[in-house]
Amino acid sequence: MFDPIADELDVDQTLDRGAAARAAENAAQVELILVALHYADLNATVEPPTEGEIVPGIERLRVFGGEGCPPLAEFCAMEFGGRLGMSHGAAAAYLGEALALRHRFPKTFAQVLAGKAEPWRARQIARACLSLSLVAAGIVDERVNAIINKVSPARLGRIVAAAKMQADPEKAKADAELLARQRGVWLGQANEHGTKSVIARTAVGDANRLDAAVEELAEILALCGDTDSRQQRRAKALGLLADPAAALKLRQHGRQKASTSATSASASTSASASTAAADAHADGDAAGGGTGDGAADGDPHGSAGENDAASRDADGGRAHMAGAESEDRKDRKHRKHREAGEDHEASATGDVPLDRLLTDIKYRSKRTPHTFYVHITDAALLSGEGVARVEGIGPMLVAQLKELVAHEHVVLKPVIDLREQISVDAYEAPHRLREWMKLRYPTPMVPWATTETTQGTDLDHVRPFSKNGPPGQTSTKNLTPVTRLPHNAKTHGGWRNLILPDGSIEWTSPRGARYLVDHTGTQYLGQVNLTTGALTPPPGALMPSPQGALTPSSPGDLTSTSPEGLDPEPSPSAGQTSRVVDISGPRPRTRPRPRR
């Protein structure tokens, strides 16, 4: 499909080829914006419901691009995003940005059409000014349209921010107050090899105190033998603050160790001074001819003192032996606590390795229980090496699970058998069923989904629930996790879905676009003839063959196998070898009108 770059091109010719490719890319982006605008014009109306038909979730008109833009049919973003390979949320944002350029930023849009402004920069401006009024957006448009391609993206962002404040000072003030009310702590989406970002927005004083607490714990870790860099120790300290009891114990241990070190240093100084004084006294006795003991004085009984001392030592030895017997009985009585006592004594003197000290502190502190769902193979579990997948976090090395748990106090719960079928008679899904669905489908089973399945994700009855229907309609065989807009589009907008034998989901849009959603992601299968049910794959598309290899598509060739190899998100269809898509029945031609 693409020819390789010729080897005979020199540097200048290669750069010219790259510049031409960039120009073609910009032209393609402009064309896509124009396509989005035309598509929006085709979906600017919704058939009004008749009296008594207004129900929650029904399609309505919605403004995507801000004040001054025409409203669009809400579900049209799903059809647009499906064909362009993006989520419905991203598709709605793209349509809104295109409309905003045409209706709110006409001068900037003119620069885009003339090839003087890169389309992605123009869309960035439209997105940043989404909340501005039409008049304020016009002021920003006047300010930035001539320089959009002349400054760096970062500088352009600052210019746009300043223009927004100048265009609508009251709005800027309200935004500042709103940001002050939006303080919070968030976790970054990315999980890079067991490392995650924490973003916090809080009061300045609280931020300074948190910084001081982190710094103190980082210094204590260094005092206890941690040789990592300061920033690495600060990251560990922040993790310790998540367990206040453990952080408090470490602070106490650190202060005790610092006090012990100071006392030892003071004692060492005193001992040195005493030794020096004793040496000086001995030198003085030698110079003045003083006597040292009775033997040196010629006293025949000079050894009597030593005999008395030996006698006292013997009496002390007997007392010591009795005490030792008492201690031995005490040791036998508290044998099971001896090791802990030794650990405490060692930790007080700083002889315990740092990792063991932290484990002991965390284990003994009262921790809030947490539940982790870990997907791991038996080989990785036995060897301690390999990759595990943790629900809500993502892939991690098996060796990093220790950091995740942070202590040795672990309770293993029975494995949830996803082969077990669960069903209830009620419409609502109980917690056990929701947990099963979350583990079976880590991502909502809608085209191009970008989020993770949670306990609050909608569960769609693929075969609609009927109050007069058979028992067990709410079951693992009839439910699939979906986000809210696709759920409404299926209920009220003519979209259809089907659960295939291997657990994957097939979606068909009101216009016949068909998508396959499984554990590997989303695949556009082509267009379905709504009369005959025949499927026409996209030209030149590669479709899975029965042997698992990719082959050129042909109408009706819809048999595939599960991919082989290690998958960080295990397939819900493990053990299945093939699937056949049912295309026997026609799909609805139009969106059905909801009836009460």
XYZ file of C-alpha atoms in Angstrom:
596
model
C 0.000 0.000 0.000
C 2.895 2.315 0.750
C 6.165 2.418 -1.155
C 9.419 2.626 0.821
C 11.521 5.766 0.581
C 13.999 5.479 -2.271
C 17.586 5.002 -1.126
C 18.925 7.421 -3.725
C 17.250 10.462 -2.112
C 19.762 12.844 -0.593
C 19.228 14.875 2.590
C 17.480 17.814 0.909
C 15.217 15.567 -1.115
C 14.341 13.559 2.002
C 13.437 16.746 3.887
C 11.312 17.889 0.946
C 9.533 14.537 1.021
C 8.845 14.963 4.741
C 7.521 18.502 4.261
C 5.228 17.263 1.495
C 3.945 14.495 3.767
C 3.260 17.044 6.512
C 1.365 19.245 4.047
C -0.676 16.227 2.939
C -1.409 15.437 6.574
C -2.673 18.990 7.171
C -4.795 18.790 4.029
C -6.291 15.513 5.227
C -7.071 17.110 8.594
C -8.826 20.005 6.890
C -10.858 17.570 4.820
C -11.844 15.669 7.949
C -13.028 18.907 9.592
C -15.146 19.660 6.516
C -16.550 16.113 6.601
C -17.402 16.562 10.296
C -19.211 19.832 9.532
C -21.230 18.238 6.734
C -22.087 15.280 8.946
C -23.187 17.712 11.663
C -25.442 19.523 9.201
C -27.058 16.199 8.326
C -27.784 15.480 11.998
C -29.062 18.844 13.187
C -32.609 17.647 13.902
C -34.320 14.987 15.962
C -37.792 13.702 15.318
C -39.861 15.250 18.104
C -41.563 12.747 20.384
C -45.304 12.666 20.462
C -47.139 13.646 23.611
C -46.504 11.200 26.414
C -43.376 9.690 24.803
C -40.719 11.623 26.732
C -38.795 9.070 28.775
C -35.332 9.228 30.410
C -32.521 8.535 27.966
C -34.418 9.421 24.781
C -32.355 11.174 22.093
C -32.349 14.942 22.290
C -30.589 17.886 20.684
C -27.324 18.865 22.329
C -24.854 21.713 21.744
C -21.325 20.311 21.454
C -19.292 23.363 20.412
C -20.323 26.131 22.793
C -22.550 29.197 22.529
C -23.393 30.095 18.959
C -23.094 26.553 17.566
C -26.156 24.684 16.279
C -27.328 21.686 18.327
C -26.894 18.124 17.078
C -28.734 14.851 17.575
C -27.087 13.347 20.644
C -26.583 9.809 19.317
C -24.967 10.910 16.056
C -21.576 11.003 17.802
C -21.689 7.212 18.185
C -22.092 6.639 14.433
C -19.384 9.202 13.597
C -16.924 7.870 16.174
C -17.529 4.266 15.203
C -16.558 4.797 11.579
C -13.542 6.963 12.494
C -12.256 4.574 15.151
C -12.759 6.820 18.186
C -14.937 6.702 21.279
C -18.286 8.470 21.267
C -16.907 11.045 23.711
C -13.950 11.862 21.474
C -16.265 12.009 18.459
C -18.596 14.460 20.208
C -15.619 16.652 21.120
C -14.334 16.603 17.533
C -17.720 17.586 16.111
C -17.947 20.390 18.676
C -14.502 21.744 17.816
C -15.293 21.743 14.097
C -18.561 23.604 14.696
C -16.831 26.069 17.018
C -14.285 26.921 14.330
C -17.004 27.655 11.796
C -19.401 29.547 14.084
C -17.229 31.035 16.864
C -13.777 31.500 15.277
C -14.441 32.439 11.636
C -11.102 34.226 11.106
C -9.102 31.332 12.507
C -11.164 28.934 10.395
C -10.415 31.016 7.317
C -6.692 30.672 8.062
C -7.144 26.890 8.301
C -8.942 26.727 4.956
C -6.230 28.875 3.357
C -3.515 26.525 4.603
C -2.003 29.190 6.888
C -2.912 27.543 10.181
C -2.455 23.929 11.201
C -5.858 22.361 11.923
C -4.841 20.793 15.223
C -3.734 24.176 16.584
C -7.058 25.720 15.601
C -8.957 22.896 17.274
C -6.839 23.439 20.403
C -7.996 27.070 20.556
C -11.626 26.078 20.063
C -11.357 23.492 22.828
C -9.703 25.927 25.269
C -12.445 28.527 24.733
C -15.416 26.180 24.879
C -16.905 27.881 27.954
C -16.550 31.452 26.627
C -19.489 33.442 25.368
C -19.829 34.051 21.643
C -18.647 37.665 22.014
C -15.627 36.671 24.102
C -14.731 33.929 21.620
C -14.781 36.551 18.870
C -12.268 38.682 20.792
C -9.919 35.690 21.165
C -10.365 34.928 17.466
C -9.330 38.477 16.584
C -6.281 38.265 18.814
C -4.792 34.919 17.737
C -5.830 34.190 14.145
C -2.821 35.886 12.546
C -0.185 34.282 14.794
C -1.531 30.768 15.192
C 1.246 29.230 13.062
C 3.999 31.628 14.133
C 4.457 30.721 17.804
C 5.139 27.495 19.683
C 2.178 25.532 21.049
C 3.133 26.396 24.645
C 3.318 30.112 23.869
C 0.084 29.937 21.925
C -1.573 28.395 24.964
C -0.402 31.277 27.165
C -1.585 33.849 24.621
C -4.993 32.187 24.438
C -5.238 32.128 28.246
C -4.429 35.857 28.452
C -6.873 36.645 25.648
C -9.620 34.744 27.466
C -9.067 36.819 30.617
C -9.100 40.073 28.657
C -12.159 39.081 26.647
C -14.286 38.248 29.678
C -12.833 39.439 33.017
C -15.921 38.423 34.986
C -15.754 34.939 33.537
C -12.059 34.752 34.402
C -12.810 35.739 37.994
C -15.583 33.170 38.218
C -13.246 30.540 36.787
C -10.634 31.363 39.416
C -13.209 30.976 42.198
C -14.414 27.749 40.647
C -10.882 26.367 40.564
C -10.514 27.206 44.235
C -13.573 25.024 44.892
C -12.182 22.219 42.775
C -9.394 21.239 45.091
C -8.792 17.539 45.308
C -6.429 14.637 44.809
C -6.408 12.504 41.684
C -4.543 9.483 40.383
C -3.092 9.564 36.902
C -4.511 7.099 34.387
C -1.184 5.717 33.247
C 0.438 2.857 35.141
C 4.058 2.699 33.970
C 5.737 -0.445 35.274
C 4.135 -0.146 38.695
C 4.608 3.629 38.989
C 1.634 5.993 39.088
C 1.266 9.770 39.279
C -0.601 11.548 42.072
C -1.976 15.012 41.328
C -3.123 17.226 44.174
C -4.654 20.676 44.273
C -4.913 22.024 47.806
C -4.430 25.126 49.963
C -0.927 26.578 50.049
C -0.551 26.029 53.784
C -1.643 22.409 53.572
C 0.728 21.849 50.670
C 3.641 23.278 52.654
C 2.861 21.124 55.685
C 2.568 18.027 53.528
C 5.905 18.832 51.937
C 7.501 19.202 55.391
C 6.056 15.870 56.578
C 7.295 14.102 53.447
C 10.741 15.629 53.880
C 10.925 14.557 57.544
C 10.050 10.938 56.736
C 12.528 10.958 53.867
C 15.278 12.070 56.262
C 14.279 9.336 58.738
C 14.517 6.741 55.973
C 18.037 7.953 55.231
C 18.861 7.749 58.947
C 17.634 4.150 58.949
C 19.954 3.192 56.113
C 17.996 3.960 52.929
C 20.574 4.795 50.272
C 18.138 5.861 47.545
C 18.092 9.415 46.225
C 16.201 12.132 48.048
C 13.313 12.175 45.578
C 12.977 8.398 45.708
C 12.855 8.561 49.501
C 10.245 11.328 49.309
C 8.093 9.096 47.103
C 8.384 6.312 49.682
C 7.532 8.791 52.429
C 4.367 9.834 50.629
C 3.362 6.186 50.479
C 3.980 5.863 54.220
C 1.695 8.827 54.903
C -1.132 6.776 53.398
C -0.867 4.702 56.596
C -0.898 7.275 59.431
C -0.180 4.675 62.123
C 2.857 3.356 60.262
C 4.101 6.891 59.569
C 3.750 7.758 63.261
C 5.675 4.663 64.342
C 8.441 5.427 61.864
C 8.666 9.001 63.133
C 8.922 7.717 66.707
C 11.571 5.220 65.675
C 13.503 7.892 63.804
C 13.419 10.327 66.716
C 14.482 7.546 69.120
C 17.336 6.595 66.830
C 18.396 10.227 66.487
C 18.280 10.611 70.289
C 20.262 7.398 70.765
C 22.857 8.571 68.273
C 23.145 11.920 70.038
C 23.469 10.190 73.437
C 26.116 7.819 72.070
C 28.035 10.719 70.626
C 27.866 12.566 73.985
C 28.965 9.464 75.888
C 31.826 8.912 73.479
C 32.963 12.496 74.033
C 32.762 12.076 77.844
C 34.658 8.787 77.691
C 37.414 10.384 75.676
C 37.680 13.194 78.207
C 37.796 10.719 81.130
C 40.516 8.672 79.441
C 42.576 11.779 78.899
C 42.162 12.777 82.574
C 43.134 9.298 83.775
C 46.247 9.313 81.619
C 47.213 12.692 83.050
C 46.700 11.408 86.643
C 48.819 8.357 85.997
C 51.586 10.491 84.594
C 51.457 12.681 87.716
C 51.733 9.656 90.075
C 54.722 8.337 88.188
C 56.490 11.678 88.380
C 55.817 12.179 92.128
C 56.664 8.607 93.267
C 53.137 7.977 94.547
C 52.041 4.380 95.430
C 49.610 2.431 93.353
C 48.385 -0.492 95.621
C 49.241 -2.494 98.738
C 51.575 -4.893 96.922
C 53.616 -2.043 95.517
C 53.909 -0.603 99.037
C 55.372 -3.840 100.296
C 52.180 -4.830 102.154
C 52.212 -8.665 102.496
C 48.427 -8.617 102.505
C 48.168 -6.572 99.387
C 46.150 -9.313 97.645
C 43.432 -9.287 100.279
C 41.403 -6.770 98.279
C 41.483 -9.082 95.323
C 40.327 -12.016 97.479
C 37.453 -9.955 98.843
C 36.486 -9.028 95.309
C 36.629 -12.673 94.256
C 34.393 -13.566 97.192
C 31.901 -10.886 96.200
C 31.994 -12.106 92.622
C 31.224 -15.633 93.781
C 28.216 -14.414 95.777
C 27.125 -12.382 92.775
C 27.551 -15.429 90.558
C 25.173 -17.434 92.732
C 22.650 -14.625 92.600
C 23.146 -14.387 88.861
C 22.531 -18.113 88.422
C 19.270 -17.852 90.314
C 18.272 -14.910 88.175
C 19.182 -16.864 85.060
C 16.904 -19.704 86.109
C 14.075 -17.206 86.592
C 14.786 -15.676 83.197
C 14.788 -19.149 81.646
C 11.329 -19.841 83.030
C 10.178 -16.461 81.728
C 11.631 -17.230 78.318
C 9.789 -20.529 78.178
C 6.571 -18.797 79.154
C 6.948 -16.138 76.438
C 8.777 -18.215 73.842
C 6.398 -17.301 71.033
C 7.090 -13.575 71.620
C 10.886 -13.854 71.857
C 11.584 -13.175 68.213
C 9.348 -10.130 68.221
C 11.131 -8.878 71.345
C 14.512 -9.375 69.743
C 13.318 -7.534 66.665
C 12.138 -4.641 68.807
C 15.458 -4.500 70.679
C 17.386 -4.652 67.442
C 15.225 -2.000 65.831
C 15.823 0.290 68.778
C 19.546 0.041 68.141
C 19.212 0.288 64.380
C 20.467 -3.270 63.651
C 17.388 -4.368 61.665
C 17.530 -4.028 57.853
C 15.370 -1.189 56.585
C 12.996 -3.357 54.531
C 12.363 -5.614 57.527
C 11.836 -2.607 59.792
C 9.246 -1.070 57.446
C 7.473 -4.400 57.008
C 7.282 -4.832 60.797
C 5.972 -1.288 61.300
C 3.316 -1.639 58.607
C 2.296 -5.077 59.799
C 1.795 -3.936 63.387
C -0.136 -0.790 62.490
C -3.895 -0.884 62.107
C -4.392 -0.679 58.358
C -7.566 -0.125 56.386
C -8.267 -3.353 54.500
C -8.091 -3.250 50.701
C -9.115 -5.799 48.121
C -6.992 -6.363 45.033
C -8.031 -8.509 42.117
C -4.859 -10.030 40.699
C -4.818 -12.042 37.467
C -1.721 -14.246 37.391
C -0.729 -17.491 35.736
C 0.304 -20.518 37.772
C 3.797 -20.419 36.228
C 4.320 -16.794 37.272
C 2.963 -17.513 40.741
C 5.385 -20.403 41.272
C 8.450 -18.732 39.783
C 7.860 -15.249 41.155
C 8.630 -13.817 37.721
C 6.436 -12.651 34.883
C 3.504 -10.283 34.447
C 0.332 -10.003 36.514
C -2.677 -7.790 35.881
C -4.265 -5.932 38.782
C -7.815 -4.659 38.401
C -7.913 -0.866 38.346
C -4.126 -0.594 38.003
C -3.041 -2.585 34.978
C -0.080 -4.854 34.229
C 2.648 -5.171 36.833
C 5.686 -7.339 37.294
C 5.053 -10.129 39.785
C 7.974 -8.842 41.860
C 6.154 -5.499 42.244
C 3.150 -7.059 43.965
C 5.092 -6.778 47.226
C 5.134 -2.991 46.833
C 1.403 -3.052 46.143
C 0.580 -4.999 49.319
C 3.272 -3.188 51.369
C 3.302 -5.723 54.223
C 3.062 -9.456 54.916
C -0.457 -9.436 56.354
C -2.298 -10.861 53.345
C -5.615 -12.689 53.269
C -6.133 -14.848 50.196
C -9.726 -15.199 49.083
C -11.098 -17.961 46.879
C -10.645 -17.480 43.161
C -13.789 -16.252 41.437
C -14.615 -18.885 38.839
C -15.686 -17.032 35.702
C -17.029 -20.281 34.263
C -19.776 -20.202 36.870
C -23.059 -18.871 35.537
C -24.965 -16.493 37.813
C -28.565 -15.473 37.341
C -31.235 -13.697 39.360
C -34.904 -13.018 38.703
C -34.863 -9.305 39.588
C -34.013 -6.534 37.123
C -31.250 -5.150 39.353
C -27.912 -6.967 39.362
C -26.599 -7.835 42.857
C -23.028 -7.098 43.935
C -21.852 -10.665 43.241
C -23.068 -10.483 39.652
C -21.568 -7.024 39.127
C -18.241 -8.280 40.459
C -18.342 -11.199 38.025
C -19.072 -8.870 35.095
C -16.257 -6.498 36.087
C -13.753 -9.338 36.128
C -15.006 -10.937 32.925
C -15.071 -7.671 30.987
C -12.321 -5.253 32.195
C -13.489 -2.663 29.615
C -17.096 -1.761 28.693
C -18.111 -3.774 25.658
C -18.956 -0.868 23.372
C -17.122 0.235 20.206
C -13.809 1.993 20.923
C -14.307 2.135 24.701
C -11.668 4.072 26.643
C -12.695 3.536 30.284
C -12.544 0.610 32.699
C -15.491 -1.385 33.954
C -16.377 -0.520 37.548
C -19.063 -1.473 40.027
C -21.043 1.550 38.808
C -20.875 0.785 35.065
C -24.250 0.225 33.391
C -25.156 -3.410 32.757
C -27.219 -3.847 29.612
C -29.751 -6.637 29.191
C -28.884 -7.741 25.653
C -32.284 -9.387 25.412
C -34.551 -6.744 26.956
C -35.843 -7.528 30.417
C -39.546 -8.362 30.586
C -41.558 -8.306 33.796
C -43.640 -11.173 32.452
C -40.647 -13.055 31.047
C -38.976 -16.226 32.293
C -36.881 -16.305 35.481
C -33.150 -15.666 35.383
C -33.195 -12.886 32.771
C -30.549 -10.938 34.715
C -27.664 -13.321 34.202
C -24.070 -13.592 33.049
C -25.384 -14.874 29.710
C -27.591 -11.844 29.096
C -25.648 -8.910 30.566
C -22.815 -6.833 29.187
C -21.148 -3.712 30.679
C -21.766 -0.534 28.668
C -21.323 3.199 29.176
C -24.394 5.381 29.507
C -24.661 6.937 26.024
C -24.392 3.617 24.119
C -26.887 2.169 26.604
C -29.376 4.923 25.767
C -28.610 4.632 22.050
C -29.412 0.933 22.160
C -32.604 1.490 24.161
C -33.909 4.493 22.242
C -31.710 5.037 19.170
C -31.887 1.917 17.028
C -28.485 0.427 17.908
C -28.457 -3.365 18.380
C -26.031 -5.731 20.059
C -25.606 -9.489 20.219
C -23.605 -11.724 22.554
C -21.609 -14.271 20.570
C -20.772 -17.757 21.911
C -17.216 -16.759 22.860
C -18.426 -13.797 24.945
C -17.611 -11.082 22.411
C -20.245 -8.504 21.473
C -21.409 -7.540 18.010
C -22.880 -4.073 17.558
C -24.865 -2.830 14.562
C -25.703 0.837 14.087
C -29.010 2.128 12.671
C -27.228 2.662 9.330
C -25.858 -0.873 9.204
C -22.270 -0.331 10.383
C -21.191 -3.464 12.226
C -18.495 -3.704 14.894
C -16.990 -6.597 16.806
C -15.964 -5.848 20.397
C -13.913 -8.454 22.250
C -10.970 -8.686 24.651
C -8.594 -7.426 21.920
C -10.550 -4.207 21.246
C -12.888 -3.050 18.484
C -12.932 -4.095 14.845
C -15.036 -2.520 12.114
C -16.517 -5.426 10.137
C -18.211 -3.448 7.380
C -21.710 -2.487 6.281
C -24.752 -4.745 6.611
C -27.488 -4.691 4.000
C -30.484 -3.995 6.218
C -32.750 -5.915 3.840
C -30.780 -9.086 3.156
C -28.411 -9.125 6.110
C -25.395 -9.520 3.813
C -22.194 -7.958 5.106
C -19.826 -5.994 2.875
C -16.417 -5.605 4.562
C -14.446 -2.398 4.038
C -12.283 -2.487 0.871
C -8.889 -4.076 1.442
C -9.636 -4.862 5.073
C -7.839 -7.779 6.690
C -10.177 -10.245 8.353
C -9.179 -13.102 10.688
C -9.178 -16.464 8.945
C -10.169 -19.794 10.559
C -6.468 -20.513 11.143
C -5.946 -17.192 12.902
C -3.972 -15.576 10.053
C -5.015 -12.266 8.506
C -6.377 -12.610 4.987
C -8.029 -10.154 2.564
C -11.690 -9.735 3.368
C -14.544 -11.051 1.275
C -18.292 -10.737 1.837
C -19.518 -13.236 4.389
C -16.022 -14.267 5.560
C -16.563 -13.733 9.271
C -14.972 -16.760 10.904
C -12.025 -16.121 13.199
C -10.053 -17.629 16.009
C -8.834 -16.256 19.264
C -5.282 -14.826 18.963
C -2.490 -16.909 20.365
C 0.204 -15.767 22.753
C 0.343 -13.949 26.043
C -2.334 -11.320 26.514
C -1.983 -8.926 29.481
C -5.780 -8.900 29.699
C -6.756 -12.588 29.513
C -9.444 -13.344 26.997
C -12.912 -13.940 28.401
C -13.180 -16.620 25.738
C -10.183 -18.662 26.863
C -10.580 -22.164 25.569
C -12.715 -21.105 22.613
C -11.139 -21.862 19.234
C -13.489 -20.223 16.793
C -16.584 -18.152 16.394
C -19.117 -17.609 13.651
C -21.044 -14.346 13.392
C -24.740 -14.784 12.726
C -25.806 -12.511 9.854
C -28.994 -14.318 8.982
C -31.487 -11.725 10.174
C -31.971 -8.189 8.851
C -31.263 -5.186 11.026
C -33.740 -2.359 11.659
C -33.717 0.338 9.008
C -34.684 3.234 11.203
C -34.506 4.172 14.837
C -37.573 2.817 16.623
C -39.813 5.275 18.370
C -39.930 4.565 22.113
C -43.294 3.449 23.390
C -44.587 3.511 26.922
